[in-house]
Amino acid sequence: QHWAQDCWTPCGGAGACSEWCGPSAACCRFGASDDPEVCGRVSAWPVLTYHTCAPLAAPSPAPKEQGAAASTRAPPRPPVDVSKPPSHALDYNGAAWPTMTFPGEKRMHIFVIGDWGGMDGGVITEPRPKKDYRRIIQYKGGDAPGPHVMARSRLGCSFANLVECFNTEGEVGFNLGKSCLPSCGWTKGIDDRAQLLVAGGFSRPG
């Protein structure tokens, strides 16, 4: 009921609100850590920026404890609020965005930025399955703490060529196997700051 409408006033705040939202939904806001426990069962978010009637998944049955093994079980990992930037690298650790819907019939432009392949020179991870490295350093200066753009490849510019562009800050050469080729089109201040420039653009109002 009242799909994607603001429910804060008619429900008198967050939580179960069968009169306005119906019996299988609650008045909740995405990422609101102080909402009641029932909001932890939301299965989809009609909107993300205000309290709305969100559908609820059925409560999970309590797991059965099995003797002494239950006492040694690791505590459950707290939910990750993916609507906010992580405090540390790997904080998201495979967390997924919840199912979202975008009501309306007019043309919409929805921007989603996924894994861009950035690196932090100060991050040294613990060993992980199928990962035989604990740190990624691709080019000179890549061991410095802070964000670094991952060199991949582009049309007319192999991975090795692009790495050399980062090593030399765009000094052009003509060795097809080793140089930063003119076809790489590498530009200092842009290619070495790509993620930061895009993040800055998205953080500006309007």
Tab-separated table of C-alpha atoms in Angstrom:
chain	number	residue	atom	x	y	z
A	1	GLN	CA	0.000	0.000	0.000
A	2	HIS	CA	1.080	3.625	-0.647
A	3	TRP	CA	4.032	2.473	-2.758
A	4	ALA	CA	7.029	4.851	-2.676
A	5	GLN	CA	5.152	7.467	-0.630
A	6	ASP	CA	6.541	9.118	2.501
A	7	CYS	CA	5.187	7.158	5.481
A	8	TRP	CA	6.813	9.011	8.399
A	9	THR	CA	3.848	11.232	9.299
A	10	PRO	CA	0.937	8.819	8.665
A	11	CYS	CA	2.770	6.051	10.561
A	12	GLY	CA	4.014	8.303	13.350
A	13	GLY	CA	7.606	7.260	12.727
A	14	ALA	CA	9.470	4.150	11.643
A	15	GLY	CA	8.414	0.565	12.230
A	16	ALA	CA	5.451	-1.726	11.672
A	17	CYS	CA	2.505	0.228	10.307
A	18	SER	CA	-0.181	-2.101	9.010
A	19	GLU	CA	-2.809	0.664	8.851
A	20	TRP	CA	-0.856	2.629	6.217
A	21	CYS	CA	1.644	0.168	4.747
A	22	GLY	CA	-0.300	-3.066	5.017
A	23	PRO	CA	0.441	-6.221	7.040
A	24	SER	CA	3.531	-7.306	5.061
A	25	ALA	CA	5.397	-3.983	4.971
A	26	ALA	CA	6.884	-1.468	7.389
A	27	CYS	CA	7.813	2.200	7.410
A	28	CYS	CA	11.621	2.188	6.975
A	29	ARG	CA	14.420	4.177	5.331
A	30	PHE	CA	17.377	2.681	3.513
A	31	GLY	CA	20.552	2.916	5.597
A	32	ALA	CA	18.804	4.229	8.744
A	33	SER	CA	20.694	2.492	11.562
A	34	ASP	CA	18.255	3.688	14.246
A	35	ASP	CA	15.146	2.212	12.616
A	36	PRO	CA	13.391	-0.638	14.516
A	37	GLU	CA	14.549	-4.231	14.122
A	38	VAL	CA	11.685	-5.065	11.775
A	39	CYS	CA	13.346	-2.862	9.126
A	40	GLY	CA	16.164	-5.378	8.949
A	41	ARG	CA	13.746	-7.674	7.091
A	42	VAL	CA	13.110	-5.295	4.200
A	43	SER	CA	13.328	-7.242	0.916
A	44	ALA	CA	13.249	-4.306	-1.525
A	45	TRP	CA	13.446	-0.522	-1.393
A	46	PRO	CA	10.944	1.547	-3.374
A	47	VAL	CA	13.039	4.677	-2.666
A	48	LEU	CA	16.319	5.305	-0.848
A	49	THR	CA	16.097	8.852	0.501
A	50	TYR	CA	13.152	8.907	2.907
A	51	HIS	CA	10.972	6.608	5.018
A	52	THR	CA	8.562	4.643	2.865
A	53	CYS	CA	6.449	1.494	3.019
A	54	ALA	CA	8.968	-1.248	2.273
A	55	PRO	CA	7.977	-4.904	1.769
A	56	LEU	CA	9.183	-7.351	4.401
A	57	ALA	CA	10.642	-10.812	3.970
A	58	ALA	CA	9.327	-13.574	6.218
A	59	PRO	CA	11.310	-13.823	9.468
A	60	SER	CA	14.040	-16.456	9.404
A	61	PRO	CA	13.600	-19.415	11.763
A	62	ALA	CA	16.028	-19.493	14.663
A	63	PRO	CA	18.954	-21.831	13.921
A	64	LYS	CA	19.298	-24.944	16.046
A	65	GLU	CA	22.387	-24.974	18.220
A	66	GLN	CA	24.403	-28.175	18.171
A	67	GLY	CA	26.209	-28.749	21.465
A	68	ALA	CA	29.644	-27.332	22.136
A	69	ALA	CA	30.239	-26.511	18.467
A	70	ALA	CA	27.680	-23.717	18.703
A	71	SER	CA	29.668	-21.900	21.395
A	72	THR	CA	32.775	-21.734	19.197
A	73	ARG	CA	30.967	-20.396	16.152
A	74	ALA	CA	32.197	-16.986	14.938
A	75	PRO	CA	29.752	-14.138	15.600
A	76	PRO	CA	27.693	-13.068	12.576
A	77	ARG	CA	29.168	-10.293	10.460
A	78	PRO	CA	27.248	-7.024	10.971
A	79	PRO	CA	25.329	-5.758	7.936
A	80	VAL	CA	27.196	-3.353	5.663
A	81	ASP	CA	25.620	-0.007	4.805
A	82	VAL	CA	26.578	0.191	1.137
A	83	SER	CA	24.934	3.623	0.823
A	84	LYS	CA	27.986	5.150	2.542
A	85	PRO	CA	31.672	5.078	1.544
A	86	PRO	CA	33.674	2.369	3.339
A	87	SER	CA	36.013	3.392	6.138
A	88	HIS	CA	38.676	0.915	5.053
A	89	ALA	CA	39.543	-1.045	1.935
A	90	LEU	CA	37.700	-4.376	1.691
A	91	ASP	CA	34.983	-3.183	4.110
A	92	TYR	CA	32.299	-4.064	1.565
A	93	ASN	CA	33.724	-7.588	1.246
A	94	GLY	CA	31.175	-8.853	-1.246
A	95	ALA	CA	28.180	-6.942	0.125
A	96	ALA	CA	25.421	-6.407	-2.419
A	97	TRP	CA	22.979	-3.575	-2.920
A	98	PRO	CA	19.422	-4.529	-1.928
A	99	THR	CA	16.815	-5.012	-4.610
A	100	MET	CA	15.594	-1.588	-5.748
A	101	THR	CA	12.732	-0.378	-7.893
A	102	PHE	CA	12.277	2.963	-9.609
A	103	PRO	CA	8.569	3.782	-9.908
A	104	GLY	CA	7.342	5.922	-12.775
A	105	GLU	CA	6.682	5.752	-16.488
A	106	LYS	CA	8.831	8.597	-17.844
A	107	ARG	CA	12.346	8.154	-19.211
A	108	MET	CA	14.909	7.732	-16.423
A	109	HIS	CA	18.686	7.968	-16.284
A	110	ILE	CA	20.116	5.661	-13.627
A	111	PHE	CA	23.873	5.716	-13.043
A	112	VAL	CA	25.550	2.718	-11.417
A	113	ILE	CA	29.302	2.578	-10.857
A	114	GLY	CA	30.716	-0.845	-10.072
A	115	ASP	CA	34.205	-2.205	-9.531
A	116	TRP	CA	36.542	0.131	-11.377
A	117	GLY	CA	39.694	-1.685	-10.342
A	118	GLY	CA	41.276	0.893	-8.047
A	119	MET	CA	44.182	0.162	-5.722
A	120	ASP	CA	45.473	1.536	-2.429
A	121	GLY	CA	49.224	1.290	-2.016
A	122	GLY	CA	48.906	1.032	1.734
A	123	VAL	CA	46.607	-2.003	1.758
A	124	ILE	CA	48.155	-5.378	2.550
A	125	THR	CA	45.520	-8.110	2.778
A	126	GLU	CA	45.454	-11.440	4.523
A	127	PRO	CA	45.808	-14.509	2.264
A	128	ARG	CA	42.618	-15.275	0.369
A	129	PRO	CA	41.422	-18.260	-1.709
A	130	LYS	CA	42.716	-18.135	-5.311
A	131	LYS	CA	44.643	-14.911	-4.556
A	132	ASP	CA	48.381	-15.538	-4.463
A	133	TYR	CA	49.176	-11.916	-3.649
A	134	ARG	CA	48.618	-9.681	-0.655
A	135	ARG	CA	49.314	-6.339	-2.299
A	136	ILE	CA	48.915	-4.882	-5.806
A	137	ILE	CA	51.655	-2.571	-7.072
A	138	GLN	CA	51.651	-2.082	-10.832
A	139	TYR	CA	53.948	0.861	-11.396
A	140	LYS	CA	56.429	3.236	-9.797
A	141	GLY	CA	54.881	5.020	-6.838
A	142	GLY	CA	52.119	2.451	-6.528
A	143	ASP	CA	53.338	1.480	-3.065
A	144	ALA	CA	52.424	4.881	-1.614
A	145	PRO	CA	49.328	4.915	0.625
A	146	GLY	CA	46.227	6.282	-1.060
A	147	PRO	CA	44.218	5.565	-4.213
A	148	HIS	CA	45.887	4.543	-7.471
A	149	VAL	CA	44.294	3.911	-10.859
A	150	MET	CA	44.631	0.341	-12.092
A	151	ALA	CA	46.397	0.084	-15.439
A	152	ARG	CA	44.489	-2.273	-17.702
A	153	SER	CA	44.647	-1.768	-21.465
A	154	ARG	CA	42.884	0.219	-24.129
A	155	LEU	CA	42.598	0.192	-27.913
A	156	GLY	CA	46.095	0.541	-29.368
A	157	CYS	CA	47.714	0.330	-25.927
A	158	SER	CA	48.541	-2.966	-24.217
A	159	PHE	CA	48.765	-3.472	-20.477
A	160	ALA	CA	52.584	-3.255	-20.605
A	161	ASN	CA	52.412	-0.017	-22.595
A	162	LEU	CA	49.917	1.524	-20.199
A	163	VAL	CA	52.005	0.573	-17.178
A	164	GLU	CA	54.942	2.387	-18.758
A	165	CYS	CA	52.741	5.462	-19.190
A	166	PHE	CA	52.231	5.487	-15.429
A	167	ASN	CA	55.950	4.830	-14.826
A	168	THR	CA	57.055	7.747	-17.001
A	169	GLU	CA	54.055	10.051	-16.419
A	170	GLY	CA	53.173	9.880	-20.093
A	171	GLU	CA	56.613	10.157	-21.691
A	172	VAL	CA	55.990	8.931	-25.235
A	173	GLY	CA	58.209	6.256	-26.808
A	174	PHE	CA	58.029	3.988	-29.824
A	175	ASN	CA	59.064	0.563	-28.540
A	176	LEU	CA	55.878	-1.429	-29.200
A	177	GLY	CA	56.510	-3.811	-26.315
A	178	LYS	CA	57.714	-1.420	-23.610
A	179	SER	CA	57.012	2.250	-24.315
A	180	CYS	CA	54.131	4.551	-23.538
A	181	LEU	CA	52.876	4.751	-27.106
A	182	PRO	CA	51.197	7.816	-28.637
A	183	SER	CA	48.122	5.632	-29.170
A	184	CYS	CA	47.794	5.217	-25.388
A	185	GLY	CA	46.638	8.833	-25.164
A	186	TRP	CA	47.733	8.973	-21.512
A	187	THR	CA	47.292	12.406	-19.903
A	188	LYS	CA	48.784	13.349	-16.540
A	189	GLY	CA	46.204	14.732	-14.142
A	190	ILE	CA	43.420	12.763	-15.812
A	191	ASP	CA	44.471	9.154	-16.319
A	192	ASP	CA	46.277	9.028	-12.977
A	193	ARG	CA	43.312	10.589	-11.123
A	194	ALA	CA	40.354	9.085	-12.995
A	195	GLN	CA	38.367	7.731	-10.042
A	196	LEU	CA	39.006	10.837	-7.950
A	197	LEU	CA	37.782	13.128	-10.721
A	198	VAL	CA	34.581	11.119	-11.229
A	199	ALA	CA	33.953	10.870	-7.479
A	200	GLY	CA	34.428	14.625	-7.173
A	201	GLY	CA	31.958	15.208	-9.983
A	202	PHE	CA	29.322	13.033	-8.373
A	203	SER	CA	29.799	14.660	-4.981
A	204	ARG	CA	28.924	18.130	-6.273
A	205	PRO	CA	25.280	19.161	-5.819
A	206	GLY	CA	23.122	19.350	-8.901
